[in-house]
Coordinates of C-alpha atoms and ligand atoms in Angstrom, one line a residue:
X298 CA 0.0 0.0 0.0
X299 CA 1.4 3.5 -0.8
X300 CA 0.1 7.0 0.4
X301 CA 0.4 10.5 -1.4
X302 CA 2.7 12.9 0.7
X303 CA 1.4 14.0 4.0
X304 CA 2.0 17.3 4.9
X305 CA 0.9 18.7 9.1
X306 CA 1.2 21.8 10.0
X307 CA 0.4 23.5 13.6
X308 CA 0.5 27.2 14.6
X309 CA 2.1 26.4 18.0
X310 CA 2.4 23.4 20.0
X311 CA 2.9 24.5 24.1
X312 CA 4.1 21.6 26.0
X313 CA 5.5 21.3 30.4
X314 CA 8.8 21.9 28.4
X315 CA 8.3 23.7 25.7
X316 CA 6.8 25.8 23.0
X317 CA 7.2 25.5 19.6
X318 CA 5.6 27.6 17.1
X319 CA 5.1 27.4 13.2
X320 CA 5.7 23.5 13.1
X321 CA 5.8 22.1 9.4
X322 CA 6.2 18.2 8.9
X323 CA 6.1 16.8 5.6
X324 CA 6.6 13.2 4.8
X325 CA 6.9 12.5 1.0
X326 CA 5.3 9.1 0.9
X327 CA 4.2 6.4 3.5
X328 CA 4.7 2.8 2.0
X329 CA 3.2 0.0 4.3
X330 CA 5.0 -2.5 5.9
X331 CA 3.0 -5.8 4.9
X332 CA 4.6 -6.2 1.5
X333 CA 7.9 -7.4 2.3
X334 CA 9.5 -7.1 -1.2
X335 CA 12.5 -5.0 -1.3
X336 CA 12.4 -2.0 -3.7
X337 CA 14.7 -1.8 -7.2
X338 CA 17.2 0.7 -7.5
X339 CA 15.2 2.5 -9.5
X340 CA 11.6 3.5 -8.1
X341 CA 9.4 5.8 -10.7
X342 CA 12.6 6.5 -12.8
X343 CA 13.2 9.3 -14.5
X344 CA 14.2 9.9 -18.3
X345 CA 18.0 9.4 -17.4
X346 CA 17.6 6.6 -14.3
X347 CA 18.1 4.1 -17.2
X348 CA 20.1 5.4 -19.1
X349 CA 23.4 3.8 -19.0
X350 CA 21.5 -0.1 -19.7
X351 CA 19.4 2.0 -22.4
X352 CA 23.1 2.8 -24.0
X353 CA 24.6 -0.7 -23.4
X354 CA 21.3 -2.0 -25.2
X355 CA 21.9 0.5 -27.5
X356 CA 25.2 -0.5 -28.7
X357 CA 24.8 -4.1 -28.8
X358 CA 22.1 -3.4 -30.9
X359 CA 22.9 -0.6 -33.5
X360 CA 19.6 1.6 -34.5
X361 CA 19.9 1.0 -38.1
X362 CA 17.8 4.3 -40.2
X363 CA 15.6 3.9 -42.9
X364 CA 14.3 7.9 -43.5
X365 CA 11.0 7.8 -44.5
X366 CA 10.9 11.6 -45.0
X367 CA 13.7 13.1 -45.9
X368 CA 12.6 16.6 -44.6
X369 CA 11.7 18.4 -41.6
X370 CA 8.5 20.8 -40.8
X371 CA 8.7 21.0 -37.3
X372 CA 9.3 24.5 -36.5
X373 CA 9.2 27.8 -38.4
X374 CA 13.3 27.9 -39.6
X375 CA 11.8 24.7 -41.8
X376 CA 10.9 23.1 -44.0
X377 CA 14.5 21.8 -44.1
X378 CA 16.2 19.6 -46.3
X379 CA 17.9 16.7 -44.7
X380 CA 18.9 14.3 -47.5
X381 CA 22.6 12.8 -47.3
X382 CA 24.6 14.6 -44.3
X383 CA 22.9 17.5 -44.2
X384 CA 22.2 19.5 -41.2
X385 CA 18.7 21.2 -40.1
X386 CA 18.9 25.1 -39.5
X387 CA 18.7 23.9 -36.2
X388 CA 22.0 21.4 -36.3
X389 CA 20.2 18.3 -35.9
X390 CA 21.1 15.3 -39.1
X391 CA 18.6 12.7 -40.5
X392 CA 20.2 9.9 -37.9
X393 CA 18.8 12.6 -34.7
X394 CA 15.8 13.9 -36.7
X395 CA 14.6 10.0 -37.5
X396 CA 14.9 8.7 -33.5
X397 CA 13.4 12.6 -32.8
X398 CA 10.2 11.8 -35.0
X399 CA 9.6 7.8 -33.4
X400 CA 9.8 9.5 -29.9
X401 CA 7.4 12.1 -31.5
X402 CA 5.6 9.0 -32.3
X403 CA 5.5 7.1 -29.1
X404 CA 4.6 10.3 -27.0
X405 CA 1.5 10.0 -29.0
X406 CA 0.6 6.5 -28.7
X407 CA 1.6 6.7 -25.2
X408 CA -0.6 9.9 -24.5
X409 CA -3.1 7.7 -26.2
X410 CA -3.2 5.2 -23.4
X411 CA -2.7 7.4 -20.9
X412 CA -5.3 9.4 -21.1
X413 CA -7.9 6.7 -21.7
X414 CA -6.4 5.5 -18.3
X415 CA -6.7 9.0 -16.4
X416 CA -9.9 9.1 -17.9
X417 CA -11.4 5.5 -16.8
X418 CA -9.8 5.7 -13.4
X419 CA -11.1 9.3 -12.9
X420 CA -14.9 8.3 -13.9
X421 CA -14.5 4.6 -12.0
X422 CA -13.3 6.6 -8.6
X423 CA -16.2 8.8 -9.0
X424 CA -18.6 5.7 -9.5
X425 CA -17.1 3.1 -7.3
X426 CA -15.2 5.4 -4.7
X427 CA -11.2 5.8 -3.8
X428 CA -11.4 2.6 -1.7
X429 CA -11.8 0.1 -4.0
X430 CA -10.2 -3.2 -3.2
X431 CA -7.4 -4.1 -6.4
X432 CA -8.4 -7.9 -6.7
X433 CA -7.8 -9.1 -10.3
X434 CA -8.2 -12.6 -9.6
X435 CA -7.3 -13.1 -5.5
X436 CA -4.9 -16.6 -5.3
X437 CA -4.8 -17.2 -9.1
X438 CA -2.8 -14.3 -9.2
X439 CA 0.5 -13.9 -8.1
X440 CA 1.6 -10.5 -8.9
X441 CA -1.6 -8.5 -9.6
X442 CA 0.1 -5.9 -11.3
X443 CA 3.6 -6.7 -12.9
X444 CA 4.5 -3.5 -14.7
X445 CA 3.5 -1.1 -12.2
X446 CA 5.3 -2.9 -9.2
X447 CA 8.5 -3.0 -11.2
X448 CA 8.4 0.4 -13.0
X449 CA 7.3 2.2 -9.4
X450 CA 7.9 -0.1 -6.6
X451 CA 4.7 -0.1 -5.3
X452 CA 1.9 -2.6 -4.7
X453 CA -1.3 -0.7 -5.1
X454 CA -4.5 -1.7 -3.1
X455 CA -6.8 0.2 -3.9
X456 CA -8.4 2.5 -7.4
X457 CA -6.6 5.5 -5.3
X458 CA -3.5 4.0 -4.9
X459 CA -3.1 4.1 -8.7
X460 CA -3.7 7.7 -8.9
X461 CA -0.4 8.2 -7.8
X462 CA 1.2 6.1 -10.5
X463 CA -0.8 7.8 -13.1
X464 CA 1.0 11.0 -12.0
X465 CA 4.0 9.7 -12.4
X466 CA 3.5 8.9 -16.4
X467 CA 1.9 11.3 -16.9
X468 CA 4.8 13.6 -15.9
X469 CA 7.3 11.8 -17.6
X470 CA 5.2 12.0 -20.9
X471 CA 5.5 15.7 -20.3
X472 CA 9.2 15.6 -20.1
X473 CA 9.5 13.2 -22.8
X474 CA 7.5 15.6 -25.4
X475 CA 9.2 18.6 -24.7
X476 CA 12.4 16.5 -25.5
X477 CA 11.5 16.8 -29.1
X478 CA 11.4 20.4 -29.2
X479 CA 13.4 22.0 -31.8
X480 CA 16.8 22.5 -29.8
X481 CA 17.1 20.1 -27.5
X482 CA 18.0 16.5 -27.2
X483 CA 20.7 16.3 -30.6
X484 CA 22.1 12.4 -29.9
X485 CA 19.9 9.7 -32.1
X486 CA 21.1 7.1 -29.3
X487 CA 19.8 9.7 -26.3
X488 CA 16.4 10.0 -28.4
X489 CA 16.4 6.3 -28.7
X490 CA 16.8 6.0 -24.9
X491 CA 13.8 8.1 -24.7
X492 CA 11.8 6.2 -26.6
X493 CA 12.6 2.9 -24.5
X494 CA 11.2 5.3 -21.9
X495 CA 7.7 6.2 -23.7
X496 CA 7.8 2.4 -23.9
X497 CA 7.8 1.7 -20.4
X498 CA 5.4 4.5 -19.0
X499 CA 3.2 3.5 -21.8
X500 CA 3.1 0.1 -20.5
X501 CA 2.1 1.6 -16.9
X502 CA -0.4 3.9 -18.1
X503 CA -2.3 0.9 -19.9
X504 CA -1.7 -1.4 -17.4
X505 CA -3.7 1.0 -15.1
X506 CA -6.5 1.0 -17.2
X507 CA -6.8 -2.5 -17.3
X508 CA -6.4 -3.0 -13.9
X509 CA -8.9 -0.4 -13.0
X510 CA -11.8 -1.6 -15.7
X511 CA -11.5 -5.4 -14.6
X512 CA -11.7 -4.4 -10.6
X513 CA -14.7 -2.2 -11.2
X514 CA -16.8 -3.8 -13.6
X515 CA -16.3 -6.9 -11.7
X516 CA -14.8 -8.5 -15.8
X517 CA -13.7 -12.5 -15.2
X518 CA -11.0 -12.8 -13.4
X519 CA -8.4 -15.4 -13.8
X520 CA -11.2 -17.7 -14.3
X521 CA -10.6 -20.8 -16.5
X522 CA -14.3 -21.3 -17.5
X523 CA -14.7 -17.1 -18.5
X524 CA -17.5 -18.0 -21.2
X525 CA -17.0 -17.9 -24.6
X526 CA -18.6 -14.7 -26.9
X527 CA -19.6 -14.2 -30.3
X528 CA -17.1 -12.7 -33.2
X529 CA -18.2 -12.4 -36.6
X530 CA -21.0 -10.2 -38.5
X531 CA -22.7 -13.3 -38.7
X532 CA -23.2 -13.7 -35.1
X533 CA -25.4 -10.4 -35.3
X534 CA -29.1 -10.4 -35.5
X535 CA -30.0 -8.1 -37.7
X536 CA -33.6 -8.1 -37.6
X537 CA -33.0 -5.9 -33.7
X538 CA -31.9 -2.3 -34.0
X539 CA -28.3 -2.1 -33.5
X540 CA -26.1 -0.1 -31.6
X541 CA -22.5 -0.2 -33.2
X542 CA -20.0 1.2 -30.8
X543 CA -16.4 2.3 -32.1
X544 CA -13.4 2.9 -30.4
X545 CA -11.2 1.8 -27.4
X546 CA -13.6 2.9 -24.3
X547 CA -15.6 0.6 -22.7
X548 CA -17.4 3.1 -20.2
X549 CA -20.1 4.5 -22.8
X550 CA -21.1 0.8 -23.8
X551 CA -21.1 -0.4 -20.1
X552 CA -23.6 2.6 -20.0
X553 CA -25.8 1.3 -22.6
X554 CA -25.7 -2.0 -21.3
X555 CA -26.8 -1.2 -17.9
X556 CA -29.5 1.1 -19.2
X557 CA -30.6 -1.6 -21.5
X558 CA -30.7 -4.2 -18.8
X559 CA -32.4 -1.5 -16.0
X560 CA -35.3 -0.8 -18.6
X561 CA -36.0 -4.3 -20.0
X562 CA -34.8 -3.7 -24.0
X563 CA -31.6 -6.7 -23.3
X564 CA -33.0 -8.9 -25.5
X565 CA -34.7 -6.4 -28.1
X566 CA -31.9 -4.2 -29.4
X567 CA -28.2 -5.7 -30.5
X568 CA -24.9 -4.2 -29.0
X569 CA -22.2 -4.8 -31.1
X570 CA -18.4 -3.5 -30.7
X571 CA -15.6 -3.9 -33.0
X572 CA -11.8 -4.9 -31.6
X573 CA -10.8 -4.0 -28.0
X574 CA -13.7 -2.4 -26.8
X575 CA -15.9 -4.7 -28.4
X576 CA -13.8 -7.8 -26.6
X577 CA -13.9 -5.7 -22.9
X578 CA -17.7 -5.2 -23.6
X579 CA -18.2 -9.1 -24.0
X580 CA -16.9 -9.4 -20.7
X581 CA -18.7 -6.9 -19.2
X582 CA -22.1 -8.3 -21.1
X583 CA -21.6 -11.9 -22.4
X584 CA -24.7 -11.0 -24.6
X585 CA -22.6 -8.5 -26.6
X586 CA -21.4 -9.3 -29.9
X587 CA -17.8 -8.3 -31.2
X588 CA -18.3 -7.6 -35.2
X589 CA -14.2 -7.8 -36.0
X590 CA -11.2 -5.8 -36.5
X591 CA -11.2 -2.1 -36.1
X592 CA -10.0 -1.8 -39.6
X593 CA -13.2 -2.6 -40.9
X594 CA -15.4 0.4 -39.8
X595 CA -15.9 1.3 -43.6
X596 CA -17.5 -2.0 -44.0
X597 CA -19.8 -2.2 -41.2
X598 CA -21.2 0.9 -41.2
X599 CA -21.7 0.7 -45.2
X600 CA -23.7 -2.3 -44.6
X601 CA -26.1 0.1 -42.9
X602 CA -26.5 -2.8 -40.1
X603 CA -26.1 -0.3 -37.4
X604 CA -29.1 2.1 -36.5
X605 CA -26.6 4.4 -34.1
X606 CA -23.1 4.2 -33.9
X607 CA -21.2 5.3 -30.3
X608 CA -17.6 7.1 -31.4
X609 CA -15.3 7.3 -28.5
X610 CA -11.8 6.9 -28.3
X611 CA -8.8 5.8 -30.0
X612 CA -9.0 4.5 -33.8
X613 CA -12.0 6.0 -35.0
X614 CA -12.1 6.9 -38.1
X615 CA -12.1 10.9 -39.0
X616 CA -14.6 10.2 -41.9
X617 CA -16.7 7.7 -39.6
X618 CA -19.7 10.6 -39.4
X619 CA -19.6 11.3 -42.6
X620 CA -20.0 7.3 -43.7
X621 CA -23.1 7.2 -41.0
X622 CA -25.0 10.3 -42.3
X623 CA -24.7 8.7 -45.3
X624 CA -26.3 5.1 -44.0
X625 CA -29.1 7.6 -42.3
X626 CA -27.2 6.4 -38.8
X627 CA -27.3 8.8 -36.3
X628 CA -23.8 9.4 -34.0
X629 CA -23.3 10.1 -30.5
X630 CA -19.8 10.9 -29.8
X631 CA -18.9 10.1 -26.2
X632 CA -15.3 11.5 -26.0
X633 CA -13.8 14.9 -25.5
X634 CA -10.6 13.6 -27.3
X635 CA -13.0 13.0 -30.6
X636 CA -16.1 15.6 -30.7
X637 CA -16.2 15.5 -34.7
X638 CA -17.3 18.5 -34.5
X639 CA -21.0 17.7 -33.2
X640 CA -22.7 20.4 -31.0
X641 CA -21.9 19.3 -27.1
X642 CA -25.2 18.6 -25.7
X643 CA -24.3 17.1 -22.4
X644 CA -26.5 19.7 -20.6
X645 CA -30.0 18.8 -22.7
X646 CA -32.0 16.4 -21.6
X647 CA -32.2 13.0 -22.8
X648 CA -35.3 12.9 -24.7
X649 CA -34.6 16.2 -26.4
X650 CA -31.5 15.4 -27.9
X651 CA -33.6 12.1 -28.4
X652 CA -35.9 13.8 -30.7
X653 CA -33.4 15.7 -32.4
X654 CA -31.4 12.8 -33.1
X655 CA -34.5 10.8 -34.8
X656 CA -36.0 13.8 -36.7
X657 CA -32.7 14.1 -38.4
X658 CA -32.5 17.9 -36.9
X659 CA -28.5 17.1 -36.8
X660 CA -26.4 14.0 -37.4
X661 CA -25.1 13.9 -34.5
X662 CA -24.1 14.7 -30.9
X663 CA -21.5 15.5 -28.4
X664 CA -22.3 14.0 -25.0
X665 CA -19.5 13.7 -22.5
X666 CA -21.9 12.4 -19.6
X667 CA -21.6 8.2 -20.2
X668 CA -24.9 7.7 -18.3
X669 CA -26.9 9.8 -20.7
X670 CA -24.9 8.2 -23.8
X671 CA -26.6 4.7 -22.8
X672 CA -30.0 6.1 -22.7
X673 CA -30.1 8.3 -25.9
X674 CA -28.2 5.7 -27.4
X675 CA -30.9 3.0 -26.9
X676 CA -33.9 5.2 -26.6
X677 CA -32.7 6.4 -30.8
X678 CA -31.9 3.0 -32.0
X679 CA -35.3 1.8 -31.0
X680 CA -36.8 4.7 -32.2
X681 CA -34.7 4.9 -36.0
X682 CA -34.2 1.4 -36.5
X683 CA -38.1 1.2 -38.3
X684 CA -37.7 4.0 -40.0
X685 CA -34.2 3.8 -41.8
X686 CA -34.8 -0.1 -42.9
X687 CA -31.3 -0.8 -42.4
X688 CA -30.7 1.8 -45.0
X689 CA -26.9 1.2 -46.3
X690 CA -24.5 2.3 -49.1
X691 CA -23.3 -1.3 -50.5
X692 CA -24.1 -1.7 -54.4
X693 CA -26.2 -3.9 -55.3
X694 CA -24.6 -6.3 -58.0
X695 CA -25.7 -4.8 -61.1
X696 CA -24.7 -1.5 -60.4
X697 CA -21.0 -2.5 -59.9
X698 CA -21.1 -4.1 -63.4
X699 CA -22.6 -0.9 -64.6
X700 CA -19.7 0.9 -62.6
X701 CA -17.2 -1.3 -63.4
X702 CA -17.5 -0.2 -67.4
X703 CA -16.4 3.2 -66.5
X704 CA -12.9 2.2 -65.3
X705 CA -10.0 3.7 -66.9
X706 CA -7.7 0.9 -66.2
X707 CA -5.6 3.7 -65.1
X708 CA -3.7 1.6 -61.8
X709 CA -3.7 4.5 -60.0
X710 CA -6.3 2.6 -57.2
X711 CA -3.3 -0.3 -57.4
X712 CA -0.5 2.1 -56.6
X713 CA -2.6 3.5 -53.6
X714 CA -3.2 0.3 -52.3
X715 CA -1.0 -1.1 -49.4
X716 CA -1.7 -4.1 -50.5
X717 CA -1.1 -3.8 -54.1
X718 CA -4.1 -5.6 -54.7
X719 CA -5.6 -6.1 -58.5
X720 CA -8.5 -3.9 -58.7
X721 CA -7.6 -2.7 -62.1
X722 CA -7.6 -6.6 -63.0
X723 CA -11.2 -7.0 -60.8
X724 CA -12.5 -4.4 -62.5
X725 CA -12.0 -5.6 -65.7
X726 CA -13.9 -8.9 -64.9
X727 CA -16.8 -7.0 -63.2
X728 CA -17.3 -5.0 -66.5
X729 CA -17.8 -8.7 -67.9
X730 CA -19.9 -9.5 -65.7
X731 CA -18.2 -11.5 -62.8
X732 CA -17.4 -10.1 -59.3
X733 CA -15.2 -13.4 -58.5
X734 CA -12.0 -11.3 -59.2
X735 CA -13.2 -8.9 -56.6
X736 CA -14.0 -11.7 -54.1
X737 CA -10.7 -13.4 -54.0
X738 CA -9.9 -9.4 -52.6
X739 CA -12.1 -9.7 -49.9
X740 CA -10.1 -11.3 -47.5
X741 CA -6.7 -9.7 -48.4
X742 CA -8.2 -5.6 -48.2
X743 CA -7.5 -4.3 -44.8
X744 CA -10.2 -1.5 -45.8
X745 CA -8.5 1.5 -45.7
X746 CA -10.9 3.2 -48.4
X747 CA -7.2 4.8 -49.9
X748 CA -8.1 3.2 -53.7
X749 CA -11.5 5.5 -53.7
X750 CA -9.8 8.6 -52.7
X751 CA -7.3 8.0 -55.7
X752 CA -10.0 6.9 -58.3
X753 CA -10.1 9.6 -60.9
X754 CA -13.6 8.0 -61.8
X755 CA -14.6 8.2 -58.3
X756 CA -15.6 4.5 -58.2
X757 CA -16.3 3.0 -55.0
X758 CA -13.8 0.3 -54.9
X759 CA -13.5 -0.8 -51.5
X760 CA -17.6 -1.3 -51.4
X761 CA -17.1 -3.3 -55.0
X762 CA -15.0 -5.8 -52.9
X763 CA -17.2 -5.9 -50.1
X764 CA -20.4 -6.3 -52.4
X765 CA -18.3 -9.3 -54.2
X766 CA -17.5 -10.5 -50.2
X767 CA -21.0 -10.2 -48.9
X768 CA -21.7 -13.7 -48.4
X769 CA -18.7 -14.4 -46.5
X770 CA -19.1 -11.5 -44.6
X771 CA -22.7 -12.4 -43.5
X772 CA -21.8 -15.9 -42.8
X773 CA -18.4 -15.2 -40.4
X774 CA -19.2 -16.5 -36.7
X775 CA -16.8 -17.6 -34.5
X776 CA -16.2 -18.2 -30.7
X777 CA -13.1 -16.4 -28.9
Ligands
SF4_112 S1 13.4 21.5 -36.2 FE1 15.4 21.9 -37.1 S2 15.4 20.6 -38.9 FE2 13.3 20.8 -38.3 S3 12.5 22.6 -39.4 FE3 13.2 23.3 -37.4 S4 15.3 23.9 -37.8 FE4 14.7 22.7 -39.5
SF4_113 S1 -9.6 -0.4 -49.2 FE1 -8.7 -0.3 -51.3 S2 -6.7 0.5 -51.0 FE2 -7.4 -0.2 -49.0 S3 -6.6 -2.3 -48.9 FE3 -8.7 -2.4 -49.7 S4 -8.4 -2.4 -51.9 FE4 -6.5 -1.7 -51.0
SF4_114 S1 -8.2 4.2 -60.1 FE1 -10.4 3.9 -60.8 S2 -10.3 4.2 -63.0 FE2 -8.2 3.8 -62.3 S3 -7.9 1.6 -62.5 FE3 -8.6 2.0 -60.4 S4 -10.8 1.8 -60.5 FE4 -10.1 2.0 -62.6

């Protein structure tokens, strides 16, 4: 167990013996006896306590630099040309500048997580209280959190013992991003040693998350018979409005869920998730249905299966409003990281933002209180789902023949694709008549939508493939 600093002040103390006036104690932290563990060398290191292994690491194994931009923008004296030995305005050479942008890089990712963890533990603390017990799994468990206990040296107890561990990372993420400021840091091997730093705090801050959502939502805990869930499209029943919730925040669909369940609509509407969240929601609510892979937003929400879609966190596509107006789907946006520009109306009450919502009076809304989210979320699906019929924005078959005869054969879709897949080929064969070309691309498109945005024809490839995949698609249920 681990306390904050305590700090005691008195006035004046009179004792038989003495006075003593303007008394100031202040102990930095109190760490309790009962875990007997000694403490590293190294508790809540800071960006140099590692240093000299990072640099022993570091010249075993040589960074080896592959520039994938051979300029720099990031301050005014730029843009600056770095190519062969060049120097930046500001000294710094392509070995410095390449290490600089991959700390860049890792700051963000590790903000990322961060954040979603301040933000969890923040909300589950208000809900749940300070004093929750940690128990992730009582004697299955050994060491119920690895990373924290041997990046801080602390065994937390409780959600408020964690507190102090977020404010650790999160102060080192600070330090760590003003590292890449234009004059600082000018080694490659330093900003390497950084970047094993991001790493490791990035590792804490999710660790903290996952710690705090599995103690408070009471997810299995090392429990060998954990029940199965549903993956796959397939597994959905379509016939029930949908929710569709995207991102990597489980707090608004634990809110729908427990509104759901409090109001008697469990078994009539579908909640449906896609990667992480969708896998933390199954554990929350084994009823809960994970769709697939974050990758395939376009996909889903073009298949017009979901009658409101939930954008929070983390991977959410920028164009993923745009691709629900256009299935009729209104959005709630449940994140203040991610407010697509929707009017915030936190403050309204649920049924007016309700009505507004289902009369199509906007496409969307900001609402940053999770509670609310879960009943506008279901109280719209129930009330859209009849009304937009599934609506969605997949051809049907004979339009991508008809589409398919306009192709230029031009490649440019090919060159855009990171998969160099043959779409110039699959087009060829769908202007004959056969979408089999475009099916054996199913599988292999990661659905990045980037062959559309290059299609001087404006064809809408990636929907061809999915239209040529729909079967499959449909048919995909597994257990996980
Ligand atoms: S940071 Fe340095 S290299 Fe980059 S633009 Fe500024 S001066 Fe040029
Ligand atoms: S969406 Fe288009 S560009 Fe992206 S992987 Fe699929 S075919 Fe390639
Ligand atoms: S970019 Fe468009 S026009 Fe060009 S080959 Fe691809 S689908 Fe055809």
């Amino acid at each position: 167990m681990n306390r904050k600093g305590v700090s005691v002040k008195i006035d004046e103390l009179k004792t038989d013996f003495a006075s003593v006036k303007n008394l100031q104690v202040s102990i930095g932290r109190l760490i309790d006896e009962t875990w007997t563990e000694p403490i590293g060398p190294t508790p809540f290191p800071s960006l140099t306590a590692l240093r000299e292994w990072d640099m022993t690491l570091l010249q075993r194994y040589k960074p080896f630099y592959m520039p994938y931009c051979d300029v720099c923008c990031l301050c005014t004296f730029g843009k600056c040309d770095l190519t062969g030995n060049k120097r930046g305005a500001c000294g710094i050479n392509m070995e410095a500048q390449q290490s600089r942008m991959m700390l860049l890089s890792c700051c963000i990712g590790a903000a990322t997580h961060i954040g979603h963890a301040r933000h969890m533990l923040d909300h589950l603390i208000e809900k749940f209280g300070r004093r929750t017990p940690i128990d992730v799994g009582g004697l299955n468990i050994k060491v119920e959190a690895p990373i924290t206990r041997l990046v801080c040296g602390i065994k937390p107890d409780t959600l408020g013992d964690l507190e102090e561990v977020l404010d650790y990372v999160e102060s080192q993420l600070t330090h760590l991003l003003s590292v890449t400021h234009t004059g600082q840091e000018g080694s490659s091997l330093d900003f390497e040693s950084k970047v094993f730093h991001a790493g490791m705090v990035d590792h804490v801050g999710m660790e903290v998350a996952d710690i705090a959502q599995v103690v408070a939502f009471g997810f299995p805990k090392a429990d060998p018979e954990a029940p199965l869930v549903d993956l796959g499209y397939g597994t959905v029943n379509v016939e029930k409005p949908i929710i569709l919730c995207i991102g990597h925040n489980v707090v608004p669909s634990v809110e729908i869920i427990d509104y759901m369940k409090e109001n008697g609509f469990d078994d009539k509407i579908e909640v449906c998730g896609l990667c992480c969240t969708a896998h933390d929601t199954t554990r929350y609510y084994k009823r809960a249905k994970i769709v697939g892979p974050i990758s395939w937003q376009l996909r889903f929400i073009r298949s017009g299966v979901s009658d409101v879609v939930v954008l929070d966190e983390q991977c959410v596509r920028a164009d993923a409003l745009l691709e629900s107006q256009n299935v009729k789907a209104p959005v709630i946006v449940a994140s203040e990281k991610n407010c697509m520009g929707l009017p915030n109306r936190t403050s309204d009450p649920a049924d007016a933002i309700v009505e507004d919502l289902v009369n199509g009076k906007m496409p969307g809304a900001l609402i940053l209180d999770p509670e609310k989210v879960g009943e506008v979320a279901v109280k719209v699906a129930l009330k859209v789902a009849p009304m937009r019929k599934k609506f969605k924005t997949i051809p049907e078959v004979d339009e991508v023949i008809q589409k398919a005869k306009e192709c230029r054969q031009c490649n440019d879709c090919r060159r855009a694709c990171p998969q160099d897949l043959k779409i110039p080929e699959a087009m060829k064969t769908a202007a004959e008549g056969s979408l089999s070309k475009f099916a054996d691309l199913y599988e292999l498109c990661i659905g990045c939508g980037r062959c559309e945005e290059a299609c001087p024809v404006g064809l809408q490839v990636h929907s061809f493939i999915v239209k040529a995949g729909e079967k499959k698609l449909k048919e995909e249920t597994y257990k996980v």
